[in-house]
Amino acid sequence: MTAKPPPGLVVRLAGWCVGAWLLTTPCPAAADSRFAPGDTVRLDAVTADNLALGRDTLDGRLSAVVFWASWSEPCLAALPTLRNLEEQHQGDGFALVMVALDRDPAGAKRAIHEQDAPGLHILNAEQPDTLHDRFFEGRYGIPHALLLAPDGTLLWQGHPGRLAPELAAAMESHPPTTTGPPELRGVTAADRAAMAGAEATAKAAAVAAAADPPDLRGLLQLAQRLPGESLDQPKVKAFGRSVRSSLDRLRPDYAAVFGQYRDLDPDGAAALDRWLDAAQRSVSGVGEDGGEAVDPDRLAARFAQAEQARAAGDDPAAYELYRWIVDRAPGTDEALLAEDAVVVYEADEAFMKQIASQGQEKEAYDLLMLGRNFQAAEMTVQARAAFRRVIDEFPGTRAAEEAAAALGE
């Protein structure tokens, strides 16, 4: 699929499409990089966390550098594939670097958080020497991925939907010589190693819980390896919520087996319960980015929005806003008031079924987007499998109807 800038956006004429109203032909789906397979690619930039990332950071690792933008639907559709790829190869010496081409750095950061985008993040607009100028000539299309060997040689480039088989082949032909997460300058290696180690363990547990069949014994073992002080790390909590979601959807026979495993491994069961409890609670004073307290003006605005939504009869929106306040700002006056509303909403069984149904619609849509991403990448088998899952797992949803149409049913 072709990625176009949003209406009204003018970008440089040097190898870029200009404003959408000036286009006579669409941007291509694949970018024309100035690099060719066999060339050495050097990557030096500052991450969104203000940490230095250089070629030496990636030395010894197979690396994928993906150019994307939050306003591009094909880019957003590619994120689940990239997230799965990072999870599958965590600890294998694979590094994923995401270069956001948004003109607005704040908007890019917001999208990274909201979309739970994987990888190390670079904001093109914040670089003194922008990466799109360094990497590309001719027309530019996104999403676009570069696969780099451990010595920095370009092995392959193309749509990220085709990255998985290329990466698998590269693991055999150009195996990484370094494993573990890349170390970035700005924090001590010991701090980053401890944090990354906990995140990698949590990610492995989330993968184990989501597998088919799930590795339930491995899940309990991994939960025991999580240090207690890591349970409030934002990413560890996020993976914990993913584990809980997977366990809530276990087939009855798997659930019965899991109960037996818990009885056989009480220490693992206790460790898992501590983690999942931590994943559901908030840390007082911690904001969305895991570091700053919620701004009082923002908190007051959210509460006002919740009250307005409730008064207007938009209960789902009101519930989400109240829930956000309770989770993000516990102990505040707004949270005490919001908690009363949340208790009332959550006592209404019909209402909570409606909320769950909306969540199911979102899951179905995300899976539908994954299928469309495979389809755009001409990965027909994977696309059909994703569409079939939408139909089988989310019957009655609009996404299931669209998936059936995509399959010609």
CSV table of C-alpha atoms in Angstrom, one decimal:
chain,number,residue,atom,x,y,z
A,1,MET,CA,0.0,0.0,0.0
A,2,THR,CA,1.1,3.6,-0.6
A,3,ALA,CA,1.8,5.8,2.4
A,4,LYS,CA,0.9,9.5,1.8
A,5,PRO,CA,1.5,12.5,4.0
A,6,PRO,CA,-1.5,14.0,5.7
A,7,PRO,CA,-3.4,16.7,3.7
A,8,GLY,CA,-1.6,20.0,3.8
A,9,LEU,CA,1.8,18.6,4.8
A,10,VAL,CA,4.6,19.8,2.6
A,11,VAL,CA,7.9,17.9,2.8
A,12,ARG,CA,11.2,18.5,1.1
A,13,LEU,CA,11.4,18.2,-2.7
A,14,ALA,CA,14.7,16.4,-2.4
A,15,GLY,CA,13.5,12.9,-3.1
A,16,TRP,CA,10.1,13.3,-1.3
A,17,CYS,CA,6.5,13.5,-2.4
A,18,VAL,CA,5.3,17.1,-2.0
A,19,GLY,CA,1.9,18.2,-0.5
A,20,ALA,CA,-0.9,15.8,-1.2
A,21,TRP,CA,-2.7,18.3,-3.4
A,22,LEU,CA,0.4,18.4,-5.8
A,23,LEU,CA,0.7,14.7,-6.3
A,24,THR,CA,0.3,13.5,-9.9
A,25,THR,CA,1.4,9.9,-9.0
A,26,PRO,CA,1.2,8.2,-5.6
A,27,CYS,CA,4.2,7.6,-3.4
A,28,PRO,CA,5.6,4.1,-4.0
A,29,ALA,CA,5.1,1.4,-1.5
A,30,ALA,CA,8.9,0.8,-1.3
A,31,ALA,CA,11.5,3.4,-0.8
A,32,ASP,CA,14.5,3.9,-3.0
A,33,SER,CA,17.4,3.8,-0.5
A,34,ARG,CA,20.7,5.2,-1.5
A,35,PHE,CA,22.1,1.9,0.0
A,36,ALA,CA,22.2,-1.4,-1.9
A,37,PRO,CA,22.7,-4.9,-0.4
A,38,GLY,CA,26.4,-5.3,0.5
A,39,ASP,CA,26.9,-1.6,1.4
A,40,THR,CA,27.9,-0.7,5.0
A,41,VAL,CA,25.3,1.3,6.8
A,42,ARG,CA,26.2,3.5,9.7
A,43,LEU,CA,23.5,4.7,12.0
A,44,ASP,CA,24.1,7.5,14.5
A,45,ALA,CA,21.2,9.2,16.2
A,46,VAL,CA,19.7,10.3,19.5
A,47,THR,CA,16.7,8.2,20.7
A,48,ALA,CA,13.4,9.6,21.9
A,49,ASP,CA,14.7,9.0,25.5
A,50,ASN,CA,17.7,11.3,24.8
A,51,LEU,CA,20.1,8.4,24.7
A,52,ALA,CA,22.9,8.0,22.2
A,53,LEU,CA,22.5,5.3,19.6
A,54,GLY,CA,25.5,4.6,17.3
A,55,ARG,CA,26.6,1.9,15.0
A,56,ASP,CA,28.7,0.4,17.8
A,57,THR,CA,25.4,0.0,19.7
A,58,LEU,CA,24.3,-2.4,17.0
A,59,ASP,CA,27.6,-4.1,16.3
A,60,GLY,CA,27.4,-7.9,16.6
A,61,ARG,CA,23.6,-7.9,16.3
A,62,LEU,CA,21.2,-8.4,13.4
A,63,SER,CA,19.3,-5.1,13.2
A,64,ALA,CA,16.2,-3.9,11.5
A,65,VAL,CA,15.8,-0.2,10.9
A,66,VAL,CA,12.1,0.6,10.1
A,67,PHE,CA,11.0,4.0,8.8
A,68,TRP,CA,7.4,4.8,9.7
A,69,ALA,CA,5.0,7.6,10.7
A,70,SER,CA,2.0,7.7,13.0
A,71,TRP,CA,-0.3,9.3,10.4
A,72,SER,CA,0.3,6.4,8.0
A,73,GLU,CA,-2.3,3.6,8.2
A,74,PRO,CA,0.0,1.1,6.5
A,75,CYS,CA,2.6,1.9,9.1
A,76,LEU,CA,0.2,1.4,12.0
A,77,ALA,CA,-1.0,-1.9,10.5
A,78,ALA,CA,2.6,-3.1,10.4
A,79,LEU,CA,3.2,-2.5,14.1
A,80,PRO,CA,1.7,-5.8,15.4
A,81,THR,CA,3.9,-7.8,13.0
A,82,LEU,CA,7.0,-5.9,14.2
A,83,ARG,CA,6.0,-6.4,17.8
A,84,ASN,CA,5.6,-10.1,17.3
A,85,LEU,CA,8.9,-10.3,15.5
A,86,GLU,CA,10.7,-8.5,18.4
A,87,GLU,CA,9.1,-10.9,20.9
A,88,GLN,CA,10.0,-14.0,18.9
A,89,HIS,CA,13.7,-13.0,18.7
A,90,GLN,CA,14.2,-11.4,22.1
A,91,GLY,CA,17.5,-12.6,23.5
A,92,ASP,CA,18.6,-13.8,20.1
A,93,GLY,CA,20.8,-10.8,19.3
A,94,PHE,CA,18.2,-9.0,17.3
A,95,ALA,CA,17.7,-5.2,17.6
A,96,LEU,CA,14.7,-3.3,16.2
A,97,VAL,CA,15.1,0.5,15.6
A,98,MET,CA,12.0,2.5,14.7
A,99,VAL,CA,12.5,5.9,12.9
A,100,ALA,CA,9.4,8.1,13.2
A,101,LEU,CA,9.2,10.5,10.3
A,102,ASP,CA,6.5,12.7,11.9
A,103,ARG,CA,7.1,16.4,11.7
A,104,ASP,CA,5.8,16.8,15.3
A,105,PRO,CA,8.0,15.1,17.8
A,106,ALA,CA,5.4,15.4,20.6
A,107,GLY,CA,2.8,13.7,18.4
A,108,ALA,CA,5.3,11.0,17.5
A,109,LYS,CA,6.0,10.3,21.2
A,110,ARG,CA,2.3,10.2,21.9
A,111,ALA,CA,1.7,7.7,19.1
A,112,ILE,CA,4.6,5.5,20.3
A,113,HIS,CA,3.0,5.3,23.7
A,114,GLU,CA,-0.6,4.9,22.5
A,115,GLN,CA,0.3,2.2,19.9
A,116,ASP,CA,2.8,0.4,22.2
A,117,ALA,CA,5.2,0.6,19.3
A,118,PRO,CA,8.1,-1.9,19.7
A,119,GLY,CA,11.8,-1.3,19.4
A,120,LEU,CA,14.2,1.6,20.1
A,121,HIS,CA,12.7,4.9,18.9
A,122,ILE,CA,14.3,7.7,16.9
A,123,LEU,CA,12.4,10.9,16.1
A,124,ASN,CA,13.6,12.1,12.7
A,125,ALA,CA,12.5,15.6,13.4
A,126,GLU,CA,14.8,15.9,16.4
A,127,GLN,CA,18.0,14.8,14.6
A,128,PRO,CA,20.5,17.5,13.7
A,129,ASP,CA,21.1,15.6,10.4
A,130,THR,CA,17.7,14.0,9.6
A,131,LEU,CA,17.9,10.4,8.7
A,132,HIS,CA,15.6,10.6,5.7
A,133,ASP,CA,18.2,12.9,4.0
A,134,ARG,CA,21.0,10.5,4.9
A,135,PHE,CA,19.3,7.3,3.8
A,136,PHE,CA,17.1,8.0,0.8
A,137,GLU,CA,17.2,9.5,-2.7
A,138,GLY,CA,14.3,9.5,-5.1
A,139,ARG,CA,10.7,9.0,-4.0
A,140,TYR,CA,10.0,7.8,-0.5
A,141,GLY,CA,7.4,5.3,0.6
A,142,ILE,CA,6.7,3.9,4.1
A,143,PRO,CA,6.7,1.6,6.0
A,144,HIS,CA,10.2,0.6,4.8
A,145,ALA,CA,12.7,-1.7,6.6
A,146,LEU,CA,16.4,-2.2,6.3
A,147,LEU,CA,18.0,-5.4,7.6
A,148,LEU,CA,21.6,-5.0,8.7
A,149,ALA,CA,24.1,-7.8,9.4
A,150,PRO,CA,26.1,-7.8,12.6
A,151,ASP,CA,28.9,-5.9,10.9
A,152,GLY,CA,26.6,-3.2,9.5
A,153,THR,CA,26.2,-4.6,6.0
A,154,LEU,CA,22.8,-4.1,4.4
A,155,LEU,CA,21.4,-7.6,3.7
A,156,TRP,CA,17.9,-6.7,2.5
A,157,GLN,CA,15.3,-3.9,2.4
A,158,GLY,CA,11.6,-3.7,1.7
A,159,HIS,CA,8.2,-3.8,3.3
A,160,PRO,CA,8.4,-4.9,7.0
A,161,GLY,CA,5.6,-7.4,6.3
A,162,ARG,CA,8.3,-9.4,4.5
A,163,LEU,CA,10.9,-9.0,7.2
A,164,ALA,CA,10.2,-12.2,9.1
A,165,PRO,CA,11.5,-14.8,6.6
A,166,GLU,CA,14.5,-12.5,5.7
A,167,LEU,CA,15.4,-12.3,9.4
A,168,ALA,CA,15.0,-16.0,9.9
A,169,ALA,CA,17.4,-16.6,6.9
A,170,ALA,CA,19.8,-14.0,8.2
A,171,MET,CA,19.9,-15.7,11.6
A,172,GLU,CA,21.4,-18.7,9.8
A,173,SER,CA,23.6,-17.0,7.3
A,174,HIS,CA,24.8,-14.0,9.5
A,175,PRO,CA,24.3,-15.2,13.1
A,176,PRO,CA,24.6,-12.5,15.8
A,177,THR,CA,27.8,-12.5,17.7
A,178,THR,CA,26.3,-10.5,20.6
A,179,THR,CA,23.1,-11.2,22.5
A,180,GLY,CA,21.1,-9.3,25.0
A,181,PRO,CA,19.6,-5.8,24.6
A,182,PRO,CA,21.7,-3.0,23.1
A,183,GLU,CA,23.3,-0.7,25.7
A,184,LEU,CA,22.7,3.0,25.2
A,185,ARG,CA,24.7,5.7,26.8
A,186,GLY,CA,22.9,7.8,29.3
A,187,VAL,CA,22.3,5.3,32.1
A,188,THR,CA,24.6,2.8,33.8
A,189,ALA,CA,25.0,-0.5,32.1
A,190,ALA,CA,24.1,-2.2,35.3
A,191,ASP,CA,20.8,-0.3,35.6
A,192,ARG,CA,19.9,-0.9,32.0
A,193,ALA,CA,20.9,-4.6,32.1
A,194,ALA,CA,18.7,-5.1,35.2
A,195,MET,CA,15.7,-3.3,33.6
A,196,ALA,CA,16.2,-5.0,30.2
A,197,GLY,CA,16.6,-8.4,31.9
A,198,ALA,CA,13.3,-8.0,33.7
A,199,GLU,CA,11.6,-6.8,30.6
A,200,ALA,CA,12.9,-9.7,28.5
A,201,THR,CA,11.7,-12.2,31.1
A,202,ALA,CA,8.3,-10.5,31.2
A,203,LYS,CA,8.1,-10.5,27.4
A,204,ALA,CA,9.1,-14.2,27.3
A,205,ALA,CA,6.3,-15.0,29.8
A,206,ALA,CA,3.8,-13.0,27.7
A,207,VAL,CA,4.9,-15.0,24.6
A,208,ALA,CA,4.6,-18.3,26.6
A,209,ALA,CA,1.0,-17.4,27.7
A,210,ALA,CA,-0.1,-16.4,24.2
A,211,ALA,CA,1.4,-19.4,22.4
A,212,ASP,CA,-0.8,-22.2,20.9
A,213,PRO,CA,-0.6,-24.4,22.9
A,214,PRO,CA,0.5,-22.1,25.8
A,215,ASP,CA,3.6,-22.9,27.8
A,216,LEU,CA,1.9,-22.8,31.2
A,217,ARG,CA,4.6,-24.5,33.1
A,218,GLY,CA,7.2,-22.2,31.6
A,219,LEU,CA,5.0,-19.2,32.5
A,220,LEU,CA,5.2,-20.1,36.2
A,221,GLN,CA,8.9,-20.6,36.0
A,222,LEU,CA,9.5,-17.2,34.3
A,223,ALA,CA,7.3,-15.4,36.8
A,224,GLN,CA,9.6,-16.6,39.6
A,225,ARG,CA,12.6,-15.0,37.8
A,226,LEU,CA,11.1,-11.5,37.9
A,227,PRO,CA,12.7,-9.5,40.7
A,228,GLY,CA,10.2,-7.9,43.1
A,229,GLU,CA,11.5,-4.5,42.4
A,230,SER,CA,10.9,-4.8,38.7
A,231,LEU,CA,7.1,-5.4,39.0
A,232,ASP,CA,6.3,-1.7,38.8
A,233,GLN,CA,8.4,-1.1,35.6
A,234,PRO,CA,6.0,0.1,33.0
A,235,LYS,CA,6.9,-2.5,30.4
A,236,VAL,CA,6.9,-5.3,32.9
A,237,LYS,CA,3.4,-4.2,34.0
A,238,ALA,CA,2.3,-4.0,30.3
A,239,PHE,CA,3.5,-7.6,29.7
A,240,GLY,CA,1.7,-8.6,32.9
A,241,ARG,CA,-1.6,-7.3,31.5
A,242,SER,CA,-0.9,-9.2,28.3
A,243,VAL,CA,-0.4,-12.4,30.3
A,244,ARG,CA,-3.6,-11.8,32.2
A,245,SER,CA,-5.5,-11.3,29.0
A,246,SER,CA,-4.2,-14.6,27.6
A,247,LEU,CA,-5.0,-16.5,30.8
A,248,ASP,CA,-8.6,-15.0,30.8
A,249,ARG,CA,-9.0,-16.5,27.3
A,250,LEU,CA,-7.7,-20.0,28.0
A,251,ARG,CA,-9.7,-22.9,26.6
A,252,PRO,CA,-11.3,-24.9,29.4
A,253,ASP,CA,-9.0,-27.9,29.0
A,254,TYR,CA,-5.9,-25.6,29.1
A,255,ALA,CA,-7.4,-23.8,32.2
A,256,ALA,CA,-7.8,-27.2,33.9
A,257,VAL,CA,-4.2,-28.1,33.2
A,258,PHE,CA,-3.0,-24.7,34.4
A,259,GLY,CA,-4.8,-25.3,37.7
A,260,GLN,CA,-2.8,-28.5,38.1
A,261,TYR,CA,0.4,-26.8,37.3
A,262,ARG,CA,-0.3,-24.1,39.9
A,263,ASP,CA,-1.0,-26.8,42.5
A,264,LEU,CA,2.4,-28.5,41.7
A,265,ASP,CA,4.3,-25.2,41.7
A,266,PRO,CA,2.9,-23.0,44.5
A,267,ASP,CA,6.0,-20.7,44.5
A,268,GLY,CA,5.5,-20.1,40.8
A,269,ALA,CA,1.8,-19.5,41.3
A,270,ALA,CA,2.4,-17.0,44.1
A,271,ALA,CA,5.0,-15.2,42.0
A,272,LEU,CA,2.7,-15.0,39.0
A,273,ASP,CA,-0.2,-13.7,41.2
A,274,ARG,CA,2.1,-10.9,42.6
A,275,TRP,CA,3.1,-9.9,39.1
A,276,LEU,CA,-0.5,-9.8,37.8
A,277,ASP,CA,-1.7,-7.9,40.8
A,278,ALA,CA,1.1,-5.3,40.3
A,279,ALA,CA,0.2,-5.1,36.6
A,280,GLN,CA,-3.3,-4.1,37.5
A,281,ARG,CA,-2.5,-1.4,40.0
A,282,SER,CA,-0.9,2.0,39.5
A,283,VAL,CA,2.0,3.5,41.3
A,284,SER,CA,1.1,6.7,43.1
A,285,GLY,CA,2.5,9.8,41.4
A,286,VAL,CA,3.6,8.0,38.3
A,287,GLY,CA,2.5,9.4,35.0
A,288,GLU,CA,1.8,7.9,31.6
A,289,ASP,CA,5.5,7.7,30.7
A,290,GLY,CA,6.3,5.9,33.9
A,291,GLY,CA,8.3,8.8,35.3
A,292,GLU,CA,6.3,12.0,36.1
A,293,ALA,CA,3.3,12.8,38.3
A,294,VAL,CA,0.1,13.6,36.4
A,295,ASP,CA,-0.2,17.3,35.7
A,296,PRO,CA,-2.9,18.7,38.0
A,297,ASP,CA,-4.4,20.8,35.2
A,298,ARG,CA,-4.6,17.7,33.0
A,299,LEU,CA,-6.1,15.7,35.8
A,300,ALA,CA,-8.8,18.3,36.4
A,301,ALA,CA,-9.5,18.5,32.7
A,302,ARG,CA,-9.9,14.7,32.5
A,303,PHE,CA,-12.3,14.7,35.4
A,304,ALA,CA,-14.3,17.5,33.8
A,305,GLN,CA,-14.5,15.5,30.6
A,306,ALA,CA,-15.7,12.4,32.5
A,307,GLU,CA,-18.4,14.4,34.2
A,308,GLN,CA,-19.5,15.9,30.9
A,309,ALA,CA,-19.6,12.5,29.2
A,310,ARG,CA,-21.6,11.1,32.1
A,311,ALA,CA,-24.1,14.0,32.0
A,312,ALA,CA,-24.4,13.5,28.2
A,313,GLY,CA,-25.2,9.8,28.6
A,314,ASP,CA,-22.0,8.6,27.1
A,315,ASP,CA,-21.3,6.1,29.8
A,316,PRO,CA,-18.5,4.1,28.0
A,317,ALA,CA,-16.5,7.3,27.5
A,318,ALA,CA,-17.2,8.4,31.1
A,319,TYR,CA,-16.1,5.0,32.5
A,320,GLU,CA,-12.8,5.1,30.5
A,321,LEU,CA,-12.0,8.6,31.8
A,322,TYR,CA,-12.9,7.8,35.4
A,323,ARG,CA,-10.9,4.5,35.1
A,324,TRP,CA,-7.9,6.5,33.8
A,325,ILE,CA,-8.0,8.9,36.7
A,326,VAL,CA,-8.2,6.1,39.3
A,327,ASP,CA,-5.3,4.2,37.7
A,328,ARG,CA,-3.1,7.2,37.0
A,329,ALA,CA,-3.6,9.4,40.0
A,330,PRO,CA,-4.5,7.4,43.0
A,331,GLY,CA,-4.9,9.3,46.3
A,332,THR,CA,-6.0,12.5,44.6
A,333,ASP,CA,-9.3,14.2,45.2
A,334,GLU,CA,-10.3,13.5,41.6
A,335,ALA,CA,-9.5,9.8,42.0
A,336,LEU,CA,-11.6,9.5,45.2
A,337,LEU,CA,-14.6,10.9,43.3
A,338,ALA,CA,-13.9,8.9,40.2
A,339,GLU,CA,-13.6,5.7,42.2
A,340,ASP,CA,-17.2,6.1,43.4
A,341,ALA,CA,-18.3,6.3,39.8
A,342,VAL,CA,-16.2,3.3,38.8
A,343,VAL,CA,-17.7,1.2,41.5
A,344,VAL,CA,-21.2,2.0,40.3
A,345,TYR,CA,-20.3,1.2,36.7
A,346,GLU,CA,-18.5,-2.0,37.5
A,347,ALA,CA,-21.5,-3.2,39.5
A,348,ASP,CA,-23.6,-3.1,36.4
A,349,GLU,CA,-23.2,-6.4,34.7
A,350,ALA,CA,-24.8,-5.4,31.5
A,351,PHE,CA,-22.7,-2.3,31.2
A,352,MET,CA,-19.5,-4.2,31.8
A,353,LYS,CA,-20.5,-6.7,29.1
A,354,GLN,CA,-20.8,-3.7,26.8
A,355,ILE,CA,-17.3,-2.5,27.7
A,356,ALA,CA,-16.0,-6.1,27.1
A,357,SER,CA,-17.7,-6.2,23.7
A,358,GLN,CA,-16.1,-2.9,22.7
A,359,GLY,CA,-12.7,-4.4,23.8
A,360,GLN,CA,-13.5,-7.4,21.7
A,361,GLU,CA,-14.2,-5.2,18.7
A,362,LYS,CA,-10.8,-3.5,19.1
A,363,GLU,CA,-9.0,-6.9,19.3
A,364,ALA,CA,-10.8,-8.0,16.2
A,365,TYR,CA,-10.0,-4.9,14.3
A,366,ASP,CA,-6.3,-5.1,15.3
A,367,LEU,CA,-6.2,-8.7,14.0
A,368,LEU,CA,-8.0,-7.6,10.8
A,369,MET,CA,-5.3,-4.9,10.3
A,370,LEU,CA,-2.6,-7.5,10.7
A,371,GLY,CA,-4.3,-9.5,7.9
A,372,ARG,CA,-4.5,-6.4,5.7
A,373,ASN,CA,-0.8,-5.7,6.4
A,374,PHE,CA,0.1,-9.3,5.3
A,375,GLN,CA,-2.1,-8.8,2.3
A,376,ALA,CA,-0.4,-5.5,1.3
A,377,ALA,CA,2.9,-7.3,1.6
A,378,GLU,CA,1.6,-10.0,-0.7
A,379,MET,CA,1.9,-12.6,2.0
A,380,THR,CA,-1.2,-14.4,1.0
A,381,VAL,CA,-1.0,-17.5,3.3
A,382,GLN,CA,-0.5,-15.4,6.4
A,383,ALA,CA,-3.2,-12.9,5.4
A,384,ARG,CA,-5.8,-15.6,4.9
A,385,ALA,CA,-4.8,-17.2,8.3
A,386,ALA,CA,-5.3,-13.8,10.0
A,387,PHE,CA,-8.6,-13.2,8.3
A,388,ARG,CA,-9.8,-16.7,9.3
A,389,ARG,CA,-8.8,-16.1,12.9
A,390,VAL,CA,-10.9,-12.9,12.9
A,391,ILE,CA,-13.9,-14.9,11.7
A,392,ASP,CA,-13.4,-17.8,14.1
A,393,GLU,CA,-12.5,-15.8,17.2
A,394,PHE,CA,-14.7,-12.8,16.9
A,395,PRO,CA,-18.0,-13.9,15.2
A,396,GLY,CA,-20.6,-11.2,14.9
A,397,THR,CA,-18.2,-8.3,14.8
A,398,ARG,CA,-17.9,-5.9,11.9
A,399,ALA,CA,-14.3,-6.9,11.6
A,400,ALA,CA,-15.4,-10.5,11.1
A,401,GLU,CA,-17.7,-9.3,8.3
A,402,GLU,CA,-14.8,-7.4,6.6
A,403,ALA,CA,-12.6,-10.5,7.0
A,404,ALA,CA,-15.2,-12.7,5.4
A,405,ALA,CA,-15.4,-10.2,2.5
A,406,ALA,CA,-11.6,-10.3,2.1
A,407,LEU,CA,-11.8,-14.1,1.9
A,408,GLY,CA,-14.7,-13.9,-0.6
A,409,GLU,CA,-17.1,-15.6,1.7
